Amino acid sequence: MTLGSSGAVDTGTSPWMKVFAEDGTSAVLPCTLTAQQLEVGRAEKYARTSAVWTKAEGHGPVLSVGADGVLLQGRWILPRASVRRTLFPSGDFSLNIHSIQYKDAGHYIGEVQYGGVRKKCHVLMHVIRVTASPSSLLAPGAPVTMICTSTDPLPLAEVCWYQGQAQRSCYRRLQPGWRELRLDAVTEADGGEWRCEHRYVDGSRAQARYTLQVQGFASPTTDPLTIYASVDSYVELPCILKHDPHGEVRVHWTHTTSQGSSRTIVMSEGARQGQETSSSRIAFAAPQRRNYSLSISSVWETDAGLYYCGLTSHGWQLSRSIRLVLVKVTPETPGLAREGTVVRLNCTLSEVFGEEQYSWTHLSPTDNGEGTEAGHTERWTQRKQHTGHLLELSPVSQDDAGTWTCTIHARNTSVAEVAYVLQVTGAQYAGPIFALGGKVSYAVALLILVLFVLSALTILALRNQRRRLSHFAALENDLDGSLTPSRPEKIAW
């Protein structure tokens, strides 16, 4: 150790360190004091603290923090370089570089002073990057070449490429195109993050990433995608691109019914911007770019079947299929259900794949969305556990009235549900009178009986009145005849 001009102890130059940084990311160029050096530095009552980072090759200072605490930054790297002054008391004078560029690679020198200790740090930063040609959005089927380069002059042992976590290929040094990865015809599956790893002969490794953008459909990518809908409901058939397309996109939607008949629903880019399709119920879901989904405002039974979305732009074509399955609940006997009879509700699909499971739940009018009343819990539980597409209520009662929901499960996931409102009337009585159920039915029956009796009494009274009137008329005629004086008879002499 030697004394500096200010009386500080010069600990000399630390061993050179090598740091690999990925283009576009951040890196830390380390420069720290040992515990012994910190102890010496803290021995001064008023420890002078300063840090100056420079880059060799004549670039001049990168960043400087003087003894007065003033921070100065070099023009060529401003404002991407920084130090954490709060860490100086703990002996950390590392240089942080953000948004690293390929030109940032080089030899960095950090000269720091803490109290009576001076230290010089040398850090060699290498930058690794991946470039692609072409670098723009790729159309399906287009070729692309990715090149992995580094500023480290050390000889490479091999270059390996990964897609996600899966290794795709490794090329040994001096093989043709060993720094490159060429894909002759990209697909949607090729899109996403790729990673290049340099493996050097001294055992060190460095890696860089690149996101390959290939035009395709946004998730879900299942083909065909199955969507369930009930009659009169709203449904949207997704056809959304991952990336904004370049130029105009021509759209072609077709529909094939379960019976095999096919029809064209809408064509061209203009329809997506508001022109009517073949039906006012069917239109493009949104006017934004990338979204060519089809919406059906009110589903009909004839809408079930297979839909095909085809997109064409600048020589590339994409297509996907969507299967629309209709879900409905139908009673075995249409109309109101009569109390005491057998009611069967059938939950059906327009297309069955063999993996569906069914379950029924009941919400009676007295539940109000908050559960069942006391006394109804056992029946609720029994109905809720009912499985199978056919629900049988035998015998049906007023407690069964309300909303029954059929839920369809596939692959351990609820894929659809449809509700049916069951209305139950009162039991049938002998004679022409049918009760309507509860206290109201008895009141109605009693009212009808009273009206019947009153009607009978009224008819009987009218008949008696007519008889009395006819009798009085006859009697009046007799009396009129007896009171009229008779003419004297002529006597012949």
Short mmCIF file of C-alpha atoms in Angstrom, two decimals:
data_model
loop_
_atom_site.label_atom_id
_atom_site.label_comp_id
_atom_site.label_asym_id
_atom_site.label_seq_id
_atom_site.Cartn_x
_atom_site.Cartn_y
_atom_site.Cartn_z
CA MET A 1 0.00 0.00 0.00
CA THR A 2 1.12 3.53 -0.76
CA LEU A 3 0.05 6.97 0.38
CA GLY A 4 -1.73 9.21 -2.07
CA SER A 5 -1.24 12.94 -2.39
CA SER A 6 -4.10 13.55 0.03
CA GLY A 7 -2.68 11.16 2.57
CA ALA A 8 -5.07 8.39 1.65
CA VAL A 9 -3.94 4.78 1.51
CA ASP A 10 -3.79 3.54 -2.08
CA THR A 11 -4.83 -0.12 -2.12
CA GLY A 12 -3.80 -0.46 -5.73
CA THR A 13 -5.77 -1.93 -8.64
CA SER A 14 -8.26 -4.72 -8.16
CA PRO A 15 -8.19 -7.72 -10.53
CA TRP A 16 -9.92 -7.18 -13.83
CA MET A 17 -13.50 -8.39 -13.99
CA LYS A 18 -15.50 -9.40 -17.04
CA VAL A 19 -19.21 -8.73 -17.30
CA PHE A 20 -21.59 -9.88 -20.02
CA ALA A 21 -24.59 -7.68 -20.73
CA GLU A 22 -27.52 -8.26 -23.03
CA ASP A 23 -28.37 -5.56 -25.51
CA GLY A 24 -31.32 -3.49 -24.27
CA THR A 25 -31.09 -4.63 -20.64
CA SER A 26 -29.24 -3.32 -17.56
CA ALA A 27 -25.87 -4.24 -16.11
CA VAL A 28 -23.91 -3.63 -12.91
CA LEU A 29 -20.16 -2.98 -13.12
CA PRO A 30 -18.93 -3.97 -9.64
CA CYS A 31 -16.52 -1.96 -7.50
CA THR A 32 -16.62 -2.64 -3.76
CA LEU A 33 -14.37 -2.27 -0.74
CA THR A 34 -13.43 -5.12 1.53
CA ALA A 35 -14.34 -5.16 5.21
CA GLN A 36 -10.76 -4.25 6.11
CA GLN A 37 -10.75 -1.31 3.70
CA LEU A 38 -14.06 -0.08 5.14
CA GLU A 39 -12.62 -0.19 8.63
CA VAL A 40 -9.66 1.94 7.55
CA GLY A 41 -11.91 4.38 5.72
CA ARG A 42 -14.19 4.85 8.71
CA ALA A 43 -11.21 5.69 10.92
CA GLU A 44 -11.38 9.29 9.71
CA LYS A 45 -13.80 11.53 11.58
CA TYR A 46 -14.95 13.25 8.39
CA ALA A 47 -14.44 10.66 5.64
CA ARG A 48 -13.99 12.10 2.18
CA THR A 49 -16.07 10.13 -0.36
CA SER A 50 -15.76 10.33 -4.14
CA ALA A 51 -16.16 8.08 -7.18
CA VAL A 52 -15.11 8.66 -10.78
CA TRP A 53 -15.97 6.21 -13.56
CA THR A 54 -14.28 6.58 -16.94
CA LYS A 55 -14.24 4.55 -20.10
CA ALA A 56 -10.95 3.82 -21.81
CA GLU A 57 -10.41 4.32 -25.51
CA GLY A 58 -10.45 8.11 -24.94
CA HIS A 59 -14.14 8.53 -24.08
CA GLY A 60 -13.45 10.47 -20.91
CA PRO A 61 -15.48 10.46 -17.69
CA VAL A 62 -18.74 8.54 -17.63
CA LEU A 63 -19.86 9.60 -14.16
CA SER A 64 -18.27 11.49 -11.29
CA VAL A 65 -19.33 12.07 -7.69
CA GLY A 66 -17.02 14.58 -6.04
CA ALA A 67 -16.13 14.94 -2.40
CA ASP A 68 -18.81 17.62 -2.15
CA GLY A 69 -21.45 15.09 -3.27
CA VAL A 70 -22.12 16.74 -6.65
CA LEU A 71 -22.99 14.22 -9.36
CA LEU A 72 -21.60 14.80 -12.86
CA GLN A 73 -22.35 12.57 -15.85
CA GLY A 74 -20.57 12.22 -19.15
CA ARG A 75 -22.35 13.29 -22.31
CA TRP A 76 -21.84 10.12 -24.29
CA ILE A 77 -23.71 7.91 -21.83
CA LEU A 78 -26.04 10.48 -20.20
CA PRO A 79 -28.42 9.73 -18.60
CA ARG A 80 -28.11 5.95 -18.59
CA ALA A 81 -25.32 5.66 -15.98
CA SER A 82 -25.86 5.94 -12.23
CA VAL A 83 -24.44 5.03 -8.83
CA ARG A 84 -26.27 4.49 -5.56
CA ARG A 85 -24.75 7.02 -3.18
CA THR A 86 -26.69 5.57 -0.27
CA LEU A 87 -24.51 2.46 -0.61
CA PHE A 88 -21.19 4.33 -0.36
CA PRO A 89 -20.97 3.92 3.43
CA SER A 90 -21.20 0.16 2.95
CA GLY A 91 -18.36 0.26 0.41
CA ASP A 92 -20.41 -0.23 -2.78
CA PHE A 93 -19.38 2.13 -5.60
CA SER A 94 -20.67 0.00 -8.50
CA LEU A 95 -21.71 1.60 -11.77
CA ASN A 96 -25.21 0.85 -13.09
CA ILE A 97 -25.87 1.16 -16.82
CA HIS A 98 -29.45 1.00 -18.12
CA SER A 99 -30.80 0.30 -21.62
CA ILE A 100 -27.44 -1.01 -22.75
CA GLN A 101 -26.45 -0.50 -26.35
CA TYR A 102 -23.98 -2.50 -28.40
CA LYS A 103 -21.59 0.48 -28.46
CA ASP A 104 -21.44 0.55 -24.63
CA ALA A 105 -19.09 -2.42 -24.61
CA GLY A 106 -15.55 -1.68 -23.48
CA HIS A 107 -13.10 -1.17 -20.63
CA TYR A 108 -14.42 0.79 -17.63
CA ILE A 109 -12.26 2.17 -14.80
CA GLY A 110 -13.67 3.14 -11.44
CA GLU A 111 -11.53 5.28 -9.07
CA VAL A 112 -13.06 5.62 -5.62
CA GLN A 113 -12.04 7.16 -2.32
CA TYR A 114 -13.60 6.49 1.05
CA GLY A 115 -11.91 8.29 3.93
CA GLY A 116 -8.27 7.29 3.91
CA VAL A 117 -8.72 4.53 1.30
CA ARG A 118 -8.31 4.77 -2.47
CA LYS A 119 -9.11 1.97 -4.91
CA LYS A 120 -9.15 1.47 -8.66
CA CYS A 121 -11.53 -1.04 -10.31
CA HIS A 122 -11.23 -2.36 -13.86
CA VAL A 123 -14.32 -3.91 -15.51
CA LEU A 124 -14.48 -5.23 -19.06
CA MET A 125 -18.09 -5.22 -20.27
CA HIS A 126 -19.06 -7.28 -23.32
CA VAL A 127 -22.44 -6.94 -25.00
CA ILE A 128 -24.26 -9.82 -26.70
CA ARG A 129 -27.26 -9.44 -28.96
CA VAL A 130 -29.52 -11.19 -31.47
CA THR A 131 -30.57 -9.55 -34.71
CA ALA A 132 -33.07 -10.88 -37.24
CA SER A 133 -33.49 -10.41 -40.97
CA PRO A 134 -36.15 -9.40 -41.72
CA SER A 135 -36.78 -7.75 -38.36
CA SER A 136 -40.39 -6.73 -39.04
CA LEU A 137 -43.60 -8.63 -38.43
CA LEU A 138 -43.40 -11.96 -40.27
CA ALA A 139 -46.15 -13.47 -42.34
CA PRO A 140 -46.80 -17.20 -41.95
CA GLY A 141 -44.58 -19.07 -44.38
CA ALA A 142 -41.94 -16.34 -44.63
CA PRO A 143 -38.19 -17.09 -44.07
CA VAL A 144 -36.14 -15.48 -41.31
CA THR A 145 -32.52 -15.59 -40.19
CA MET A 146 -31.42 -14.80 -36.61
CA ILE A 147 -27.76 -13.95 -35.92
CA CYS A 148 -26.14 -14.02 -32.47
CA THR A 149 -23.08 -11.77 -32.02
CA SER A 150 -20.91 -10.65 -29.11
CA THR A 151 -18.16 -8.08 -28.52
CA ASP A 152 -16.04 -10.64 -26.68
CA PRO A 153 -13.05 -11.54 -28.90
CA LEU A 154 -12.42 -14.85 -27.15
CA PRO A 155 -12.97 -17.91 -29.38
CA LEU A 156 -16.32 -19.60 -29.07
CA ALA A 157 -16.77 -23.30 -28.49
CA GLU A 158 -20.38 -23.41 -29.74
CA VAL A 159 -23.60 -21.42 -30.15
CA CYS A 160 -26.88 -22.93 -28.96
CA TRP A 161 -30.44 -21.78 -29.67
CA TYR A 162 -33.48 -22.23 -27.45
CA GLN A 163 -37.17 -21.54 -27.98
CA GLY A 164 -38.58 -20.96 -24.54
CA GLN A 165 -36.97 -23.67 -22.43
CA ALA A 166 -36.58 -26.16 -25.27
CA GLN A 167 -33.22 -26.43 -27.01
CA ARG A 168 -33.60 -26.26 -30.78
CA SER A 169 -30.03 -26.58 -32.05
CA CYS A 170 -26.33 -26.21 -31.23
CA TYR A 171 -23.60 -25.33 -33.74
CA ARG A 172 -19.89 -25.88 -33.13
CA ARG A 173 -17.32 -23.29 -34.00
CA LEU A 174 -16.38 -22.93 -37.64
CA GLN A 175 -19.43 -24.82 -38.89
CA PRO A 176 -21.17 -23.06 -41.83
CA GLY A 177 -23.50 -20.43 -40.43
CA TRP A 178 -22.64 -21.43 -36.88
CA ARG A 179 -23.69 -18.06 -35.47
CA GLU A 180 -26.99 -18.11 -37.36
CA LEU A 181 -30.35 -19.80 -37.06
CA ARG A 182 -32.42 -19.91 -40.24
CA LEU A 183 -36.12 -20.77 -40.41
CA ASP A 184 -37.22 -21.27 -44.01
CA ALA A 185 -40.99 -21.01 -43.41
CA VAL A 186 -42.16 -19.70 -40.05
CA THR A 187 -45.46 -20.75 -38.49
CA GLU A 188 -47.49 -19.40 -35.60
CA ALA A 189 -45.69 -21.88 -33.35
CA ASP A 190 -42.36 -20.18 -34.15
CA GLY A 191 -43.51 -16.89 -32.67
CA GLY A 192 -42.36 -15.87 -29.21
CA GLU A 193 -39.06 -15.65 -27.33
CA TRP A 194 -35.87 -17.19 -28.70
CA ARG A 195 -32.62 -17.37 -26.74
CA CYS A 196 -29.06 -17.58 -28.02
CA GLU A 197 -26.23 -18.83 -25.77
CA HIS A 198 -22.52 -18.33 -26.44
CA ARG A 199 -20.27 -20.93 -24.87
CA TYR A 200 -16.61 -19.87 -24.77
CA VAL A 201 -13.54 -22.06 -24.61
CA ASP A 202 -12.68 -20.71 -21.15
CA GLY A 203 -16.02 -22.02 -19.82
CA SER A 204 -17.81 -18.68 -19.62
CA ARG A 205 -21.27 -18.29 -21.09
CA ALA A 206 -23.41 -15.38 -22.26
CA GLN A 207 -26.90 -15.25 -23.64
CA ALA A 208 -29.28 -12.88 -25.39
CA ARG A 209 -32.96 -13.06 -26.26
CA TYR A 210 -35.07 -12.09 -29.23
CA THR A 211 -38.84 -12.03 -29.66
CA LEU A 212 -39.90 -13.30 -33.04
CA GLN A 213 -43.21 -11.81 -34.16
CA VAL A 214 -45.19 -14.07 -36.48
CA GLN A 215 -48.68 -13.03 -37.50
CA GLY A 216 -51.31 -15.40 -36.16
CA PHE A 217 -54.44 -15.65 -34.10
CA ALA A 218 -54.58 -14.56 -30.50
CA SER A 219 -55.48 -17.18 -27.91
CA PRO A 220 -57.34 -19.40 -27.66
CA THR A 221 -55.73 -21.18 -30.61
CA THR A 222 -57.72 -24.44 -30.39
CA ASP A 223 -58.96 -25.43 -33.84
CA PRO A 224 -61.83 -25.87 -33.99
CA LEU A 225 -62.75 -23.85 -30.93
CA THR A 226 -66.05 -24.96 -29.36
CA ILE A 227 -68.43 -22.32 -28.03
CA TYR A 228 -71.76 -23.05 -26.33
CA ALA A 229 -74.78 -20.75 -26.44
CA SER A 230 -78.49 -20.89 -25.60
CA VAL A 231 -81.37 -19.73 -27.76
CA ASP A 232 -81.88 -15.93 -27.82
CA SER A 233 -78.52 -15.31 -26.11
CA TYR A 234 -75.63 -13.14 -27.36
CA VAL A 235 -72.50 -14.89 -28.56
CA GLU A 236 -69.18 -13.77 -30.04
CA LEU A 237 -67.08 -15.96 -32.31
CA PRO A 238 -63.42 -14.85 -31.84
CA CYS A 239 -61.18 -14.15 -34.82
CA ILE A 240 -58.46 -11.81 -33.48
CA LEU A 241 -54.93 -11.35 -34.82
CA LYS A 242 -51.92 -11.18 -32.50
CA HIS A 243 -50.41 -8.13 -34.18
CA ASP A 244 -51.70 -5.16 -36.14
CA PRO A 245 -51.68 -6.11 -39.82
CA HIS A 246 -49.86 -4.13 -42.47
CA GLY A 247 -52.35 -2.94 -45.06
CA GLU A 248 -55.87 -4.09 -45.81
CA VAL A 249 -57.19 -7.43 -44.65
CA ARG A 250 -59.88 -9.30 -46.58
CA VAL A 251 -62.30 -11.24 -44.41
CA HIS A 252 -64.35 -14.29 -45.32
CA TRP A 253 -66.82 -15.88 -42.87
CA THR A 254 -68.79 -19.00 -43.79
CA HIS A 255 -71.23 -21.18 -41.86
CA THR A 256 -71.87 -24.90 -42.31
CA THR A 257 -74.94 -26.23 -40.49
CA SER A 258 -75.24 -29.62 -38.83
CA GLN A 259 -77.19 -30.81 -41.88
CA GLY A 260 -74.25 -29.94 -44.15
CA SER A 261 -75.63 -26.86 -45.90
CA SER A 262 -73.16 -23.98 -46.26
CA ARG A 263 -73.57 -20.23 -46.64
CA THR A 264 -71.31 -17.19 -46.85
CA ILE A 265 -72.02 -14.74 -44.03
CA VAL A 266 -69.79 -11.78 -44.85
CA MET A 267 -66.81 -10.91 -46.99
CA SER A 268 -64.29 -8.05 -47.39
CA GLU A 269 -62.73 -5.52 -45.04
CA GLY A 270 -65.55 -3.02 -45.55
CA ALA A 271 -68.09 -5.22 -43.78
CA ARG A 272 -66.02 -5.06 -40.59
CA GLN A 273 -66.33 -1.29 -40.67
CA GLY A 274 -70.11 -1.30 -40.44
CA GLN A 275 -71.71 -2.67 -43.59
CA GLU A 276 -74.57 -5.07 -43.04
CA THR A 277 -73.92 -8.77 -43.30
CA SER A 278 -76.33 -11.40 -44.52
CA SER A 279 -78.41 -10.92 -41.38
CA SER A 280 -78.98 -7.93 -39.13
CA ARG A 281 -78.39 -10.25 -36.17
CA ILE A 282 -74.88 -11.08 -37.38
CA ALA A 283 -72.17 -8.42 -37.57
CA PHE A 284 -68.52 -7.77 -36.77
CA ALA A 285 -68.04 -7.46 -33.01
CA ALA A 286 -65.71 -4.43 -32.97
CA PRO A 287 -64.31 -1.91 -35.45
CA GLN A 288 -60.75 -2.00 -34.07
CA ARG A 289 -57.81 -3.34 -36.01
CA ARG A 290 -56.89 -6.98 -35.44
CA ASN A 291 -60.43 -7.86 -34.30
CA TYR A 292 -62.50 -9.61 -36.95
CA SER A 293 -64.74 -11.51 -34.53
CA LEU A 294 -68.34 -12.20 -35.48
CA SER A 295 -71.18 -11.45 -33.07
CA ILE A 296 -74.69 -12.93 -33.08
CA SER A 297 -77.06 -10.69 -31.13
CA SER A 298 -79.78 -13.33 -30.69
CA VAL A 299 -78.94 -16.95 -31.37
CA TRP A 300 -81.40 -19.05 -33.35
CA GLU A 301 -81.50 -22.83 -33.49
CA THR A 302 -80.40 -22.67 -37.13
CA ASP A 303 -77.17 -20.86 -36.09
CA ALA A 304 -75.62 -24.05 -34.70
CA GLY A 305 -72.81 -25.58 -36.73
CA LEU A 306 -69.24 -24.93 -37.89
CA TYR A 307 -68.00 -21.42 -38.68
CA TYR A 308 -64.90 -20.62 -40.72
CA CYS A 309 -62.96 -17.32 -40.49
CA GLY A 310 -60.51 -16.69 -43.31
CA LEU A 311 -58.15 -13.68 -43.44
CA THR A 312 -55.97 -12.68 -46.40
CA SER A 313 -53.41 -9.84 -46.62
CA HIS A 314 -50.31 -9.22 -48.76
CA GLY A 315 -49.88 -12.81 -49.84
CA TRP A 316 -50.46 -14.52 -46.49
CA GLN A 317 -53.56 -16.38 -45.41
CA LEU A 318 -54.84 -17.40 -42.01
CA SER A 319 -57.94 -19.36 -41.11
CA ARG A 320 -59.58 -20.85 -38.08
CA SER A 321 -62.73 -22.85 -37.35
CA ILE A 322 -65.23 -22.28 -34.55
CA ARG A 323 -67.96 -24.76 -33.63
CA LEU A 324 -71.15 -23.24 -32.19
CA VAL A 325 -73.11 -25.72 -30.08
CA LEU A 326 -76.69 -24.88 -29.09
CA VAL A 327 -77.77 -25.66 -25.52
CA LYS A 328 -81.43 -25.84 -24.53
CA VAL A 329 -83.82 -27.32 -21.96
CA THR A 330 -87.09 -28.77 -23.24
CA PRO A 331 -89.95 -30.28 -21.18
CA GLU A 332 -91.34 -33.65 -22.19
CA THR A 333 -94.83 -32.16 -21.98
CA PRO A 334 -95.08 -28.52 -23.06
CA GLY A 335 -97.12 -26.00 -21.11
CA LEU A 336 -97.76 -25.61 -17.41
CA ALA A 337 -96.93 -28.55 -15.16
CA ARG A 338 -99.79 -29.89 -13.05
CA GLU A 339 -99.09 -30.66 -9.41
CA GLY A 340 -98.92 -34.38 -8.71
CA THR A 341 -97.86 -35.38 -12.22
CA VAL A 342 -94.44 -36.43 -13.52
CA VAL A 343 -92.28 -33.69 -15.10
CA ARG A 344 -89.21 -34.46 -17.19
CA LEU A 345 -86.77 -31.74 -18.33
CA ASN A 346 -84.27 -32.69 -21.02
CA CYS A 347 -80.97 -30.75 -21.35
CA THR A 348 -79.79 -31.21 -24.92
CA LEU A 349 -76.89 -30.13 -27.14
CA SER A 350 -77.03 -29.64 -30.88
CA GLU A 351 -73.79 -31.64 -31.09
CA VAL A 352 -72.50 -34.17 -28.56
CA PHE A 353 -68.84 -35.19 -28.23
CA GLY A 354 -69.20 -37.91 -25.59
CA GLU A 355 -67.29 -36.17 -22.79
CA GLU A 356 -70.08 -33.94 -21.50
CA GLN A 357 -71.39 -34.18 -17.94
CA TYR A 358 -74.60 -32.56 -16.69
CA SER A 359 -75.72 -31.20 -13.34
CA TRP A 360 -78.92 -29.45 -12.24
CA THR A 361 -79.47 -26.71 -9.67
CA HIS A 362 -82.75 -25.25 -8.46
CA LEU A 363 -83.62 -21.71 -7.39
CA SER A 364 -87.19 -21.54 -6.12
CA PRO A 365 -89.22 -18.28 -6.03
CA THR A 366 -88.84 -18.15 -2.22
CA ASP A 367 -85.03 -18.22 -2.39
CA ASN A 368 -84.63 -14.58 -3.54
CA GLY A 369 -81.10 -15.42 -4.55
CA GLU A 370 -80.03 -15.99 -0.93
CA GLY A 371 -80.55 -19.71 -0.51
CA THR A 372 -83.41 -21.92 0.54
CA GLU A 373 -85.87 -21.64 3.38
CA ALA A 374 -85.90 -23.98 6.33
CA GLY A 375 -87.66 -27.18 5.35
CA HIS A 376 -86.54 -26.90 1.73
CA THR A 377 -82.88 -27.62 2.34
CA GLU A 378 -83.13 -31.38 1.91
CA ARG A 379 -84.99 -31.05 -1.39
CA TRP A 380 -82.51 -28.38 -2.58
CA THR A 381 -79.57 -30.65 -1.83
CA GLN A 382 -81.19 -33.62 -3.52
CA ARG A 383 -81.94 -31.67 -6.69
CA LYS A 384 -78.54 -29.97 -6.75
CA GLN A 385 -76.78 -33.32 -6.79
CA HIS A 386 -78.87 -34.59 -9.68
CA THR A 387 -76.76 -35.47 -12.69
CA GLY A 388 -77.51 -36.54 -16.23
CA HIS A 389 -79.11 -34.66 -19.09
CA LEU A 390 -82.64 -35.78 -18.03
CA LEU A 391 -84.16 -34.32 -14.85
CA GLU A 392 -87.27 -36.13 -13.54
CA LEU A 393 -89.51 -34.60 -10.86
CA SER A 394 -91.93 -37.29 -9.68
CA PRO A 395 -94.34 -36.18 -8.41
CA VAL A 396 -93.92 -32.49 -9.09
CA SER A 397 -95.08 -30.05 -6.42
CA GLN A 398 -95.28 -26.32 -5.81
CA ASP A 399 -91.82 -26.55 -4.19
CA ASP A 400 -90.37 -27.46 -7.58
CA ALA A 401 -91.54 -24.24 -9.20
CA GLY A 402 -88.83 -21.73 -10.08
CA THR A 403 -85.65 -21.70 -12.14
CA TRP A 404 -83.83 -24.92 -12.96
CA THR A 405 -80.31 -24.49 -14.36
CA CYS A 406 -78.58 -27.18 -16.39
CA THR A 407 -74.77 -26.89 -16.29
CA ILE A 408 -72.62 -28.75 -18.82
CA HIS A 409 -69.07 -29.77 -17.89
CA ALA A 410 -66.30 -30.91 -20.23
CA ARG A 411 -62.65 -31.58 -19.39
CA ASN A 412 -63.38 -30.75 -15.72
CA THR A 413 -64.55 -27.25 -16.70
CA SER A 414 -67.98 -25.69 -16.84
CA VAL A 415 -68.52 -24.87 -20.52
CA ALA A 416 -72.18 -23.83 -20.61
CA GLU A 417 -75.36 -23.43 -18.62
CA VAL A 418 -78.96 -22.77 -19.53
CA ALA A 419 -81.94 -21.92 -17.30
CA TYR A 420 -85.57 -23.06 -17.51
CA VAL A 421 -88.45 -21.54 -15.53
CA LEU A 422 -90.84 -24.24 -14.30
CA GLN A 423 -94.42 -23.18 -13.49
CA VAL A 424 -96.59 -25.58 -11.49
CA THR A 425 -100.41 -25.35 -11.21
CA GLY A 426 -102.60 -26.79 -8.44
CA ALA A 427 -104.02 -30.34 -8.32
CA GLN A 428 -107.18 -31.35 -10.31
CA TYR A 429 -110.55 -31.77 -8.49
CA ALA A 430 -113.60 -33.85 -9.53
CA GLY A 431 -116.06 -32.02 -11.75
CA PRO A 432 -115.51 -29.15 -14.12
CA ILE A 433 -113.74 -27.01 -11.53
CA PHE A 434 -109.87 -26.96 -11.46
CA ALA A 435 -108.10 -25.48 -8.49
CA LEU A 436 -105.38 -22.95 -9.17
CA GLY A 437 -103.42 -23.88 -6.08
CA GLY A 438 -103.25 -22.65 -2.47
CA LYS A 439 -105.75 -20.36 -0.79
CA VAL A 440 -106.52 -18.60 -4.04
CA SER A 441 -107.79 -21.83 -5.64
CA TYR A 442 -110.26 -22.44 -2.80
CA ALA A 443 -111.51 -18.87 -2.99
CA VAL A 444 -112.04 -19.13 -6.71
CA ALA A 445 -113.86 -22.46 -6.35
CA LEU A 446 -116.13 -21.05 -3.62
CA LEU A 447 -116.87 -17.97 -5.72
CA ILE A 448 -117.84 -20.13 -8.70
CA LEU A 449 -120.10 -22.24 -6.47
CA VAL A 450 -121.82 -19.18 -5.03
CA LEU A 451 -122.35 -17.75 -8.50
CA PHE A 452 -123.81 -21.07 -9.64
CA VAL A 453 -126.28 -21.19 -6.72
CA LEU A 454 -127.27 -17.56 -7.24
CA SER A 455 -127.82 -18.20 -10.93
CA ALA A 456 -130.00 -21.23 -10.19
CA LEU A 457 -132.06 -19.29 -7.66
CA THR A 458 -132.47 -16.42 -10.08
CA ILE A 459 -133.67 -18.72 -12.88
CA LEU A 460 -136.14 -20.44 -10.49
CA ALA A 461 -137.47 -17.11 -9.28
CA LEU A 462 -138.00 -15.92 -12.85
CA ARG A 463 -139.92 -19.08 -13.72
CA ASN A 464 -142.18 -18.74 -10.64
CA GLN A 465 -142.83 -15.13 -11.46
CA ARG A 466 -143.88 -16.02 -15.00
CA ARG A 467 -146.31 -18.66 -13.68
CA ARG A 468 -147.90 -16.24 -11.24
CA LEU A 469 -148.27 -13.63 -13.96
CA SER A 470 -149.99 -16.07 -16.28
CA HIS A 471 -152.37 -17.18 -13.49
CA PHE A 472 -153.28 -13.60 -12.62
CA ALA A 473 -154.00 -12.86 -16.27
CA ALA A 474 -156.46 -15.77 -16.58
CA LEU A 475 -158.25 -14.81 -13.38
CA GLU A 476 -158.56 -11.25 -14.56
CA ASN A 477 -160.23 -12.39 -17.75
CA ASP A 478 -162.78 -14.42 -15.75
CA LEU A 479 -163.64 -11.52 -13.50
CA ASP A 480 -164.07 -9.19 -16.42
CA GLY A 481 -166.59 -11.55 -17.98
CA SER A 482 -168.80 -11.84 -14.86
CA LEU A 483 -169.05 -8.13 -14.27
CA THR A 484 -170.08 -7.18 -17.81
CA PRO A 485 -173.99 -6.88 -18.12
CA SER A 486 -175.45 -9.24 -20.67
CA ARG A 487 -177.73 -8.04 -23.40
CA PRO A 488 -181.46 -8.87 -23.00
CA GLU A 489 -182.61 -11.68 -25.14
CA LYS A 490 -185.23 -10.97 -27.70
CA ILE A 491 -188.49 -12.82 -27.06
CA ALA A 492 -190.59 -13.70 -29.95
CA TRP A 493 -194.14 -13.05 -29.44
#
